[in-house]
PDB file of C-alpha atoms in Angstrom:
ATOM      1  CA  UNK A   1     -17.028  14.400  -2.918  1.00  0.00           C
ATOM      2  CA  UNK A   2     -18.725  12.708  -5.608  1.00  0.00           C
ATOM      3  CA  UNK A   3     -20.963  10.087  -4.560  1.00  0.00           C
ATOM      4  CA  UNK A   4     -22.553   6.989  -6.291  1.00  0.00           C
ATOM      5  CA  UNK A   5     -24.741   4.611  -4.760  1.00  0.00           C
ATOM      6  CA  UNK A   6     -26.786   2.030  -5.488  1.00  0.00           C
ATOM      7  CA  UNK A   7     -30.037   0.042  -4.567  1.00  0.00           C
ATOM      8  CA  UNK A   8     -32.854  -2.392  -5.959  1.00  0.00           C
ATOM      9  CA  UNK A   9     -30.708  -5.390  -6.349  1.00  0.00           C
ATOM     10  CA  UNK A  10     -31.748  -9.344  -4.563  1.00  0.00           C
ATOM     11  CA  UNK A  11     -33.534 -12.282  -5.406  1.00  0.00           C
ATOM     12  CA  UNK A  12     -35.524 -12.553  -8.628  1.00  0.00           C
ATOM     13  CA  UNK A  13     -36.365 -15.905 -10.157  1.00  0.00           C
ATOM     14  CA  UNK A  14     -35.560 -16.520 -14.051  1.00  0.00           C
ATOM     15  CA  UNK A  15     -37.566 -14.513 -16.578  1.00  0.00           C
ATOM     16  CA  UNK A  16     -38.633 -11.756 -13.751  1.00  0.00           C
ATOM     17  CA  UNK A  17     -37.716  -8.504 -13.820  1.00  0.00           C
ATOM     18  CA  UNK A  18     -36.075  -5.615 -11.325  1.00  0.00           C
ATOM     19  CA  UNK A  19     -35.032  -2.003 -11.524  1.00  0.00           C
ATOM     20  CA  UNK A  20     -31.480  -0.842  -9.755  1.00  0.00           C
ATOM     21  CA  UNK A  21     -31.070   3.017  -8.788  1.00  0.00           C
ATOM     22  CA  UNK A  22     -27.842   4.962  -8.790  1.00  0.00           C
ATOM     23  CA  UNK A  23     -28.357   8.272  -6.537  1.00  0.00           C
ATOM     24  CA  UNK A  24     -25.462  10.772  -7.581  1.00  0.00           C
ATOM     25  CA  UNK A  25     -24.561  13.343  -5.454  1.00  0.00           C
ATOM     26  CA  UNK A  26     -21.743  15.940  -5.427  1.00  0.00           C
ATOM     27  CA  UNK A  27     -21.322  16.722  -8.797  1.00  0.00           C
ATOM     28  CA  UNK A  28     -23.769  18.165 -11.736  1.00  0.00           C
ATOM     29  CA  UNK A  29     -25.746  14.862 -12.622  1.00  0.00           C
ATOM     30  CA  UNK A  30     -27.063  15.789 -16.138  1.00  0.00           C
ATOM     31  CA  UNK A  31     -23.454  17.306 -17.121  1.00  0.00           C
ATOM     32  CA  UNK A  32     -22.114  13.823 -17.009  1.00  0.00           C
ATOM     33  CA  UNK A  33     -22.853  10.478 -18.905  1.00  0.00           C
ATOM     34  CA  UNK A  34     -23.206   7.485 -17.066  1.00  0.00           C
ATOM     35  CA  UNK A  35     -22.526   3.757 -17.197  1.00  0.00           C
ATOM     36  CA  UNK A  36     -23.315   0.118 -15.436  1.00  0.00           C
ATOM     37  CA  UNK A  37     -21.280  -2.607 -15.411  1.00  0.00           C
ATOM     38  CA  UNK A  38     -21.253  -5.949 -13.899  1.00  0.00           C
ATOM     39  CA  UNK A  39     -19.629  -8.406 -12.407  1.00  0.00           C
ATOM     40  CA  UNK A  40     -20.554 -12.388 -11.966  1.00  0.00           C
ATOM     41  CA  UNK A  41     -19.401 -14.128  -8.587  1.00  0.00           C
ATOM     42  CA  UNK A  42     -15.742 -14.990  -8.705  1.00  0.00           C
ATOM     43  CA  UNK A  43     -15.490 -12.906 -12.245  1.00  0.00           C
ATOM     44  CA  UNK A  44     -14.471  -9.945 -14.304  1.00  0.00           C
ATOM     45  CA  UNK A  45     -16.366  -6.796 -15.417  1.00  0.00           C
ATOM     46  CA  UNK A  46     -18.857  -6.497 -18.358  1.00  0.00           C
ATOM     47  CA  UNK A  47     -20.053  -3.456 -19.600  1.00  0.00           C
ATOM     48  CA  UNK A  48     -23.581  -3.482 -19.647  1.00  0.00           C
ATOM     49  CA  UNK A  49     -24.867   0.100 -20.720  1.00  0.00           C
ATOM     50  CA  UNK A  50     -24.046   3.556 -20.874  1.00  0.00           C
ATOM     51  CA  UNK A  51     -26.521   7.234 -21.719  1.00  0.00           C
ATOM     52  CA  UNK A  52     -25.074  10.476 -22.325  1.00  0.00           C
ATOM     53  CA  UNK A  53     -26.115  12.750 -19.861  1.00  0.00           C
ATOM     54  CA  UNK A  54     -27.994  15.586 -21.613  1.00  0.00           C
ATOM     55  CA  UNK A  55     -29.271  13.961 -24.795  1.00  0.00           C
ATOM     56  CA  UNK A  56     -29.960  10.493 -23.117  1.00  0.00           C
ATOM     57  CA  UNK A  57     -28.097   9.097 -25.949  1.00  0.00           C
ATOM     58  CA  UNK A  58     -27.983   5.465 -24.800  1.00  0.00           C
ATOM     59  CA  UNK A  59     -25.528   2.347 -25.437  1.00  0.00           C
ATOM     60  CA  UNK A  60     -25.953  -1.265 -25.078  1.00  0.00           C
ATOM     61  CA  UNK A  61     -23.866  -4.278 -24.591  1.00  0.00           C
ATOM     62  CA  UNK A  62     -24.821  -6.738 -27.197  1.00  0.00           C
ATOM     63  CA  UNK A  63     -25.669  -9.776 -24.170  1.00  0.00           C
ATOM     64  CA  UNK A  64     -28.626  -7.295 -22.554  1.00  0.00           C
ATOM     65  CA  UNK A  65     -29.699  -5.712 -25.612  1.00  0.00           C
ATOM     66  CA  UNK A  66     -33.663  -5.833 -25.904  1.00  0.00           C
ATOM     67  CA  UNK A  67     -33.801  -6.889 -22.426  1.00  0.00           C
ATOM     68  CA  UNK A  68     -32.348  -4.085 -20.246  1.00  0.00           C
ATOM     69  CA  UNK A  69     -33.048  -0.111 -20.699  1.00  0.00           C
ATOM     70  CA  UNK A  70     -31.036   2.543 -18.968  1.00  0.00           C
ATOM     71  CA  UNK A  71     -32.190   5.808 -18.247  1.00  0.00           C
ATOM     72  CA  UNK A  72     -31.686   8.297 -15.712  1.00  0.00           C
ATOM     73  CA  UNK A  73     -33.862  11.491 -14.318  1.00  0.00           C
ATOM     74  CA  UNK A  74     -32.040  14.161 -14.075  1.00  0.00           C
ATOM     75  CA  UNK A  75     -34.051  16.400 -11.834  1.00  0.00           C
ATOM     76  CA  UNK A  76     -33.240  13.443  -9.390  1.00  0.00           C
ATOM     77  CA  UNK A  77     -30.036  13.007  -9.584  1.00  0.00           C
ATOM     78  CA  UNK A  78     -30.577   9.190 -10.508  1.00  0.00           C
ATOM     79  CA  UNK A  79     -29.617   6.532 -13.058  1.00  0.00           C
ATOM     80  CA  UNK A  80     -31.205   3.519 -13.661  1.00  0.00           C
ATOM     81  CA  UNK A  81     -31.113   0.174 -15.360  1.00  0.00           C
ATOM     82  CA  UNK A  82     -34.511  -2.007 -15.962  1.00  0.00           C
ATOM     83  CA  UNK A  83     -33.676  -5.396 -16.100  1.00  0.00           C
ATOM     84  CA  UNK A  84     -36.085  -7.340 -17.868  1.00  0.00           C
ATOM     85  CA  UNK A  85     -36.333 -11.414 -19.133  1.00  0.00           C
ATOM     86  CA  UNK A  86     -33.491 -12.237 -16.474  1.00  0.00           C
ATOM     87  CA  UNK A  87     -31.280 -15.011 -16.657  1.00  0.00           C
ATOM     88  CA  UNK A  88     -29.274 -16.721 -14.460  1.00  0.00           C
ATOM     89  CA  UNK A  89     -25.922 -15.865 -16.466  1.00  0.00           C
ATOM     90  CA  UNK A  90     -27.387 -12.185 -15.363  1.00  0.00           C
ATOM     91  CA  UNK A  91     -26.128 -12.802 -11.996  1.00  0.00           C
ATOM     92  CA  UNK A  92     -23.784 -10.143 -10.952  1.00  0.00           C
ATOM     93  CA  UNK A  93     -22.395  -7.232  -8.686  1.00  0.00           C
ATOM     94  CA  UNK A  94     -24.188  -4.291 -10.595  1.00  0.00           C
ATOM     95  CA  UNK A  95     -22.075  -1.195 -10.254  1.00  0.00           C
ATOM     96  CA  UNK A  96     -23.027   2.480 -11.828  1.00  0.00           C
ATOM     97  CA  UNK A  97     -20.071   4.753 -12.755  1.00  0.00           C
ATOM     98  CA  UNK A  98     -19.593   8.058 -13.692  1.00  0.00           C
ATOM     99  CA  UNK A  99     -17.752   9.145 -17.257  1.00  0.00           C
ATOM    100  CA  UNK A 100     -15.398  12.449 -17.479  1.00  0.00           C
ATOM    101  CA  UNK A 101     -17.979  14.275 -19.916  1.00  0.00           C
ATOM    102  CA  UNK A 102     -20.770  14.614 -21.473  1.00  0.00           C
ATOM    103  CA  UNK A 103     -20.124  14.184 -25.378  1.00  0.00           C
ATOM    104  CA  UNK A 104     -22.687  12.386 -27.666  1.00  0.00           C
ATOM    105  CA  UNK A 105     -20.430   9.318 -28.048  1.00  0.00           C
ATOM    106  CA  UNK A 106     -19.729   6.215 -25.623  1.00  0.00           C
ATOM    107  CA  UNK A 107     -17.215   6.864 -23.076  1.00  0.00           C
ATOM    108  CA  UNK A 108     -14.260   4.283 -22.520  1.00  0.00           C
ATOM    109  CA  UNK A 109     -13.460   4.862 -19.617  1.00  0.00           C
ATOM    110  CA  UNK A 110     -15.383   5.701 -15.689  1.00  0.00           C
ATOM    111  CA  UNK A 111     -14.428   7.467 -12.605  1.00  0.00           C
ATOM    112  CA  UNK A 112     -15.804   6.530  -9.699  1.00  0.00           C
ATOM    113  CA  UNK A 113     -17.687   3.647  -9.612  1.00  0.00           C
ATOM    114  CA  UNK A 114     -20.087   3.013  -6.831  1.00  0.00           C
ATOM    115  CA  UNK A 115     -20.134   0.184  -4.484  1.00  0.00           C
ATOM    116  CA  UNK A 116     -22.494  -1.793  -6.269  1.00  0.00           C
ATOM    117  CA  UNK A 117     -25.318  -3.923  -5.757  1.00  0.00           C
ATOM    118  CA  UNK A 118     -26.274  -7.549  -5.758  1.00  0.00           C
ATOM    119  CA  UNK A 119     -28.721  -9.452  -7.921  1.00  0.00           C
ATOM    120  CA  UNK A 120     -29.591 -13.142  -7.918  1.00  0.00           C
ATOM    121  CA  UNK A 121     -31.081 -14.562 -10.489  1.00  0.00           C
ATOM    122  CA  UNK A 122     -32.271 -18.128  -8.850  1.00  0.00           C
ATOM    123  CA  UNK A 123     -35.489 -20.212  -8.500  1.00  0.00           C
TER     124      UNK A 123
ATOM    125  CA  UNK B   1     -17.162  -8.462 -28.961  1.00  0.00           C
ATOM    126  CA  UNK B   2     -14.512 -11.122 -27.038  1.00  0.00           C
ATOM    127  CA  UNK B   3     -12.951 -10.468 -24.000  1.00  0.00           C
ATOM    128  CA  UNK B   4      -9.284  -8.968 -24.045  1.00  0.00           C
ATOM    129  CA  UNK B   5      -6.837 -11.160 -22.917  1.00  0.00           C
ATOM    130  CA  UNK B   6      -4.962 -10.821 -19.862  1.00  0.00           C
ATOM    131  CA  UNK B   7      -2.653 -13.630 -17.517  1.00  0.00           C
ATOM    132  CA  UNK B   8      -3.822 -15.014 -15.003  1.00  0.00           C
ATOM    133  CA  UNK B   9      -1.766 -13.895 -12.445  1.00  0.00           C
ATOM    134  CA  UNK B  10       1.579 -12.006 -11.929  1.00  0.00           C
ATOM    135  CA  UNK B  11       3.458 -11.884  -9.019  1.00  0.00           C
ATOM    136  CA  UNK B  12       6.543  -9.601  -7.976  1.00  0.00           C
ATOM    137  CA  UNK B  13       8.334  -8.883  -4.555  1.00  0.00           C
ATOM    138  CA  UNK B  14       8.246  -5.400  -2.994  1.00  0.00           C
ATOM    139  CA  UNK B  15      10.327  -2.896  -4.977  1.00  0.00           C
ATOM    140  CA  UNK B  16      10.370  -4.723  -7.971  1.00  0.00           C
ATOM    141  CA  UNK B  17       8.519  -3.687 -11.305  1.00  0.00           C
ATOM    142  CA  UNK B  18       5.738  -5.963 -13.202  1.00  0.00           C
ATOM    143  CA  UNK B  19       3.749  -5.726 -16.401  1.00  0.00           C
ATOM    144  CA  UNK B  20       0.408  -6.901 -16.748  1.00  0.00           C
ATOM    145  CA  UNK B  21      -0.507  -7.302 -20.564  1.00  0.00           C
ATOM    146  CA  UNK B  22      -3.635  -6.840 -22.389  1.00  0.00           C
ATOM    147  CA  UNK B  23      -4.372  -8.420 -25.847  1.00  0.00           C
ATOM    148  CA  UNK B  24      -6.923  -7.675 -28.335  1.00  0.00           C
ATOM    149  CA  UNK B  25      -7.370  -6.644 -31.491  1.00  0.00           C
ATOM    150  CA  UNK B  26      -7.171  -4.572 -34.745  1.00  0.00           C
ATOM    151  CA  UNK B  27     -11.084  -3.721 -33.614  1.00  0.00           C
ATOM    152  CA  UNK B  28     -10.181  -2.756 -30.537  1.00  0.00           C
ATOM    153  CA  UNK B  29      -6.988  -2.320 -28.398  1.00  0.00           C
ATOM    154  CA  UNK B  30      -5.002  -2.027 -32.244  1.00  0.00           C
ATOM    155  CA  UNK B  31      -7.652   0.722 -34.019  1.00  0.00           C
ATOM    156  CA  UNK B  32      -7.897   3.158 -30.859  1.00  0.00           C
ATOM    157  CA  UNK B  33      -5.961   4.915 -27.674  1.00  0.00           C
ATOM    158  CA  UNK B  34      -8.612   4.306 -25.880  1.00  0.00           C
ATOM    159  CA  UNK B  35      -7.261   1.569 -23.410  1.00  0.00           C
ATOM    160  CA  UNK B  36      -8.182   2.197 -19.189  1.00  0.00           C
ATOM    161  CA  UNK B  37      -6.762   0.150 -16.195  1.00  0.00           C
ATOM    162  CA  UNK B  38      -8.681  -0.374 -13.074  1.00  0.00           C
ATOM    163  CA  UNK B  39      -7.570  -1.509  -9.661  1.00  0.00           C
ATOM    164  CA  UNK B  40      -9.438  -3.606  -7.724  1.00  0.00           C
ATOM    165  CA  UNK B  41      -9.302  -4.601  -4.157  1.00  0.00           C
ATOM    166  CA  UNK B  42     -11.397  -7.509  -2.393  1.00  0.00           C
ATOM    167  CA  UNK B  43     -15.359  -7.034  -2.281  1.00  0.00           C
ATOM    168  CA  UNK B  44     -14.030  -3.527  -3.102  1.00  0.00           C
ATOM    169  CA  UNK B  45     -15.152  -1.440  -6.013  1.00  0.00           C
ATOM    170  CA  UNK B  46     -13.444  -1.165  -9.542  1.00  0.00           C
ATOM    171  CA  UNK B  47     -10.372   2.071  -9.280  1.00  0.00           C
ATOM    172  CA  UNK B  48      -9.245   4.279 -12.085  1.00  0.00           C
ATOM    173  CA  UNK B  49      -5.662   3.852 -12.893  1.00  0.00           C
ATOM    174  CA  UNK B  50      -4.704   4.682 -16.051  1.00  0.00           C
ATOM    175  CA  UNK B  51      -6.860   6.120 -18.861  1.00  0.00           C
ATOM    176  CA  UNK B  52      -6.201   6.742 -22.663  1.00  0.00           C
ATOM    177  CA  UNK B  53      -3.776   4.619 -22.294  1.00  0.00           C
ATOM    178  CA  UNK B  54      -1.398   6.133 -20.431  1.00  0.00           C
ATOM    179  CA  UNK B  55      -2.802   8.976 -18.644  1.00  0.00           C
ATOM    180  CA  UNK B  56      -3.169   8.883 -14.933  1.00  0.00           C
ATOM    181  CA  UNK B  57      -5.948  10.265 -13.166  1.00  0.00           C
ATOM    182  CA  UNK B  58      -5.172  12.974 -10.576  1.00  0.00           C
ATOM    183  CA  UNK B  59      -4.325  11.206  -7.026  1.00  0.00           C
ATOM    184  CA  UNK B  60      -3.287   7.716  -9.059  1.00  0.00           C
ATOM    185  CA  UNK B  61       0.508   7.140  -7.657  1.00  0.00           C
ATOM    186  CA  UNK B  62       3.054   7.691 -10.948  1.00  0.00           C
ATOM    187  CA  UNK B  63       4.133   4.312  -9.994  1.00  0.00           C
ATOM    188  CA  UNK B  64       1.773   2.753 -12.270  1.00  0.00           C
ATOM    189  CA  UNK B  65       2.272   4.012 -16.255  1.00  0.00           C
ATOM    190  CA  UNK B  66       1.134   2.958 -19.335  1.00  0.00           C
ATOM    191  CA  UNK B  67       1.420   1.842 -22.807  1.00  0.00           C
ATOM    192  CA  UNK B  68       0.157   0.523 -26.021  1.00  0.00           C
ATOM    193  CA  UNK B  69       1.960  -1.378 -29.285  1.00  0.00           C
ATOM    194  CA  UNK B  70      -0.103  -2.916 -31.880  1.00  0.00           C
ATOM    195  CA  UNK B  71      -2.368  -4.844 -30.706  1.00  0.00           C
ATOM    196  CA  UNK B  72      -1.373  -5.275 -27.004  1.00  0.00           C
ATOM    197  CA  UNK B  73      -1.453  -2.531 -23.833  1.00  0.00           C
ATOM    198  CA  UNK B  74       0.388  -2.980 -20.415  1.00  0.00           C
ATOM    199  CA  UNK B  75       0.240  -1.743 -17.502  1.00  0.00           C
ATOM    200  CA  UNK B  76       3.629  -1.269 -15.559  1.00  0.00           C
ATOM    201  CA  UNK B  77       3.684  -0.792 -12.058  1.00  0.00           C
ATOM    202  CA  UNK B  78       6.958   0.073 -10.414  1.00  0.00           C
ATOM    203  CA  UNK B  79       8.471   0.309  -6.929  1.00  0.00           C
ATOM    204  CA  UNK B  80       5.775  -2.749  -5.765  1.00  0.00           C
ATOM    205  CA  UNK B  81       4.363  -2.067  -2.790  1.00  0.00           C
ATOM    206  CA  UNK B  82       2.014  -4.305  -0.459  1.00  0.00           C
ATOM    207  CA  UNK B  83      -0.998  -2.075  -1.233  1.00  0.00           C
ATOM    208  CA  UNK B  84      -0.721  -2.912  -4.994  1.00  0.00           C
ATOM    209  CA  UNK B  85      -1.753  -6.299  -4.113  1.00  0.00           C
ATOM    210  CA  UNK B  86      -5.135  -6.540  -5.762  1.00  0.00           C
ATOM    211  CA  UNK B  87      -7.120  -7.374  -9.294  1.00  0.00           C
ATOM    212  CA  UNK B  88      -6.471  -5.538 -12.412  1.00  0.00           C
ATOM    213  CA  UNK B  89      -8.680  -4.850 -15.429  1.00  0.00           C
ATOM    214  CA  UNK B  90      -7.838  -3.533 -18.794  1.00  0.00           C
ATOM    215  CA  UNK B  91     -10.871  -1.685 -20.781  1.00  0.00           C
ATOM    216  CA  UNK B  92     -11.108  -0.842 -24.597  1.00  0.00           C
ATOM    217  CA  UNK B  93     -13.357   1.291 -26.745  1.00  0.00           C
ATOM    218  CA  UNK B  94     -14.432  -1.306 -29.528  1.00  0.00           C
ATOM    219  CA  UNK B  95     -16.368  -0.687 -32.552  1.00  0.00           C
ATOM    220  CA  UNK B  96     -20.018  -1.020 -32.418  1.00  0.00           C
ATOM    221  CA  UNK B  97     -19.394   1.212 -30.180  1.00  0.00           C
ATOM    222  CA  UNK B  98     -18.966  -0.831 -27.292  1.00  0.00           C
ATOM    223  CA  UNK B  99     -16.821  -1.489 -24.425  1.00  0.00           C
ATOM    224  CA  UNK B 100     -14.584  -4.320 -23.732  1.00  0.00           C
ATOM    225  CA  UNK B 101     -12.954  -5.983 -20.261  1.00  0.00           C
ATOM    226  CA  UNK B 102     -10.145  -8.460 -20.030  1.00  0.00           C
ATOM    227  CA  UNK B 103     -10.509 -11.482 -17.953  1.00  0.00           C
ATOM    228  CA  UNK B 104      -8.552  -9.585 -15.100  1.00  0.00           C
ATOM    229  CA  UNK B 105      -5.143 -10.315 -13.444  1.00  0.00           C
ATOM    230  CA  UNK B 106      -4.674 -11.476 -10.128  1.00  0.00           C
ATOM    231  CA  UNK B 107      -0.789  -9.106  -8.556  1.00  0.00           C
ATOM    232  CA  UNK B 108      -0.010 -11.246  -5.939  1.00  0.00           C
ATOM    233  CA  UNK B 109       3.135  -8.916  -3.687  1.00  0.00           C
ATOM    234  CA  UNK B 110       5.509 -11.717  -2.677  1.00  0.00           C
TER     235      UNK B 110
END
């Protein structure tokens, strides 16, 4: 069964900084690209970022861009996101997903997702 | 990139069918079939339901189908059953590339 889950999220006051892991398992991690998106307290999802799997192509939602950086190490089995300059709008459920392939090009659509983790953006 | 537009809410009673809609535009929703649905339940995470807009994903009930004209995708979910009861997302490719989400809809399963 594939597997997805996270860590690193909690507390980190305005303008700090925090890395979340994804650990994959049951699957070939550097076959597939990957994505995280969020989701604010009470709200919908926002895409965040995706990299392609082999190439490390990587995408980037325009409201992170400059401030986060996703990449992943494949001989771990493990995506990340660095979260830098955080905000309190950054506030959010941070879930990693998996796409169906591993072309050069973002992927529209992920499956599964993992269960997500928390961060808090808060003095 | 703005948010695709979905209702609110929708509500039907067991058996019935409902349609959640999902607006956007001639950058987005209109210029590709790349439109995804996603299921969610309570503190639960995000489920695939319906890809390219109207595939389904192996294991996804054919209850829920879907479609695309112009502009504007829906997702159509027949037979209603309690366990529909949940959130539902629409997703688009966009130019840039990027992704886009709608605001979600609330299925309430009178």
């Amino acid at each position: 069964d594939v597997q997805l889950l996270e860590s690193g999220g909690g507390l980190v006051q305005p303008g700090g900084s925090l890395r979340l892991s994804c650990a994959a398992s049951g699957f070939t991690f550097s076959s597939y690209a990957m994505s995280w998106v969020r989701q604010a307290p009470g709200k919908g999802l926002e895409w965040v970022s995706a990299i392609s799997g082999a190439s490390g192509n990587t995408y980037y939602a325009g409201s992170i861009k400059g401030r986060f950086t996703i990449s992943r190490d494949n001989s771990k089995s493990t995506l990340y996101l660095q979260m830098n300059s955080l905000r309190a709008e950054d506030t959010a459920v941070y879930y990693c997903a998996k796409a169906p392939g591993d072309g050069n090009f973002l992927y529209n659509w992920f499956d599964p997702w993992g269960q997500g983790t928390l961060v808090t953006v808060s003095s | 990139q703005s948010a695709l537009t979905q209702p609110a809410s929708v509500s039907g009673s067991p058996g019935q069918s409902i349609t959640i809609s999902c607006t956007g535009t001639n950058s987005d929703v209109g210029a590709y079939n790349y439109v995804s649905w996603y299921q969610q339940h309570p503190d639960k995470a995000p489920k695939l339901m319906i890809y390219d807009v109207g595939n389904r994903p192996s294991g996804v009930s054919n209850r829920f189908s879907g479609s695309k004209s112009g502009n504007t995708a829906s997702l159509t979910i027949s037979g209603l059953q309690a366990e529909d009861e949940a959130d539902y997302y629409c997703s688009s490719y966009a130019r840039g590339p990027t992704l886009v989400f709608g605001g979600g809809t609330k299925l309430t399963v009178l």
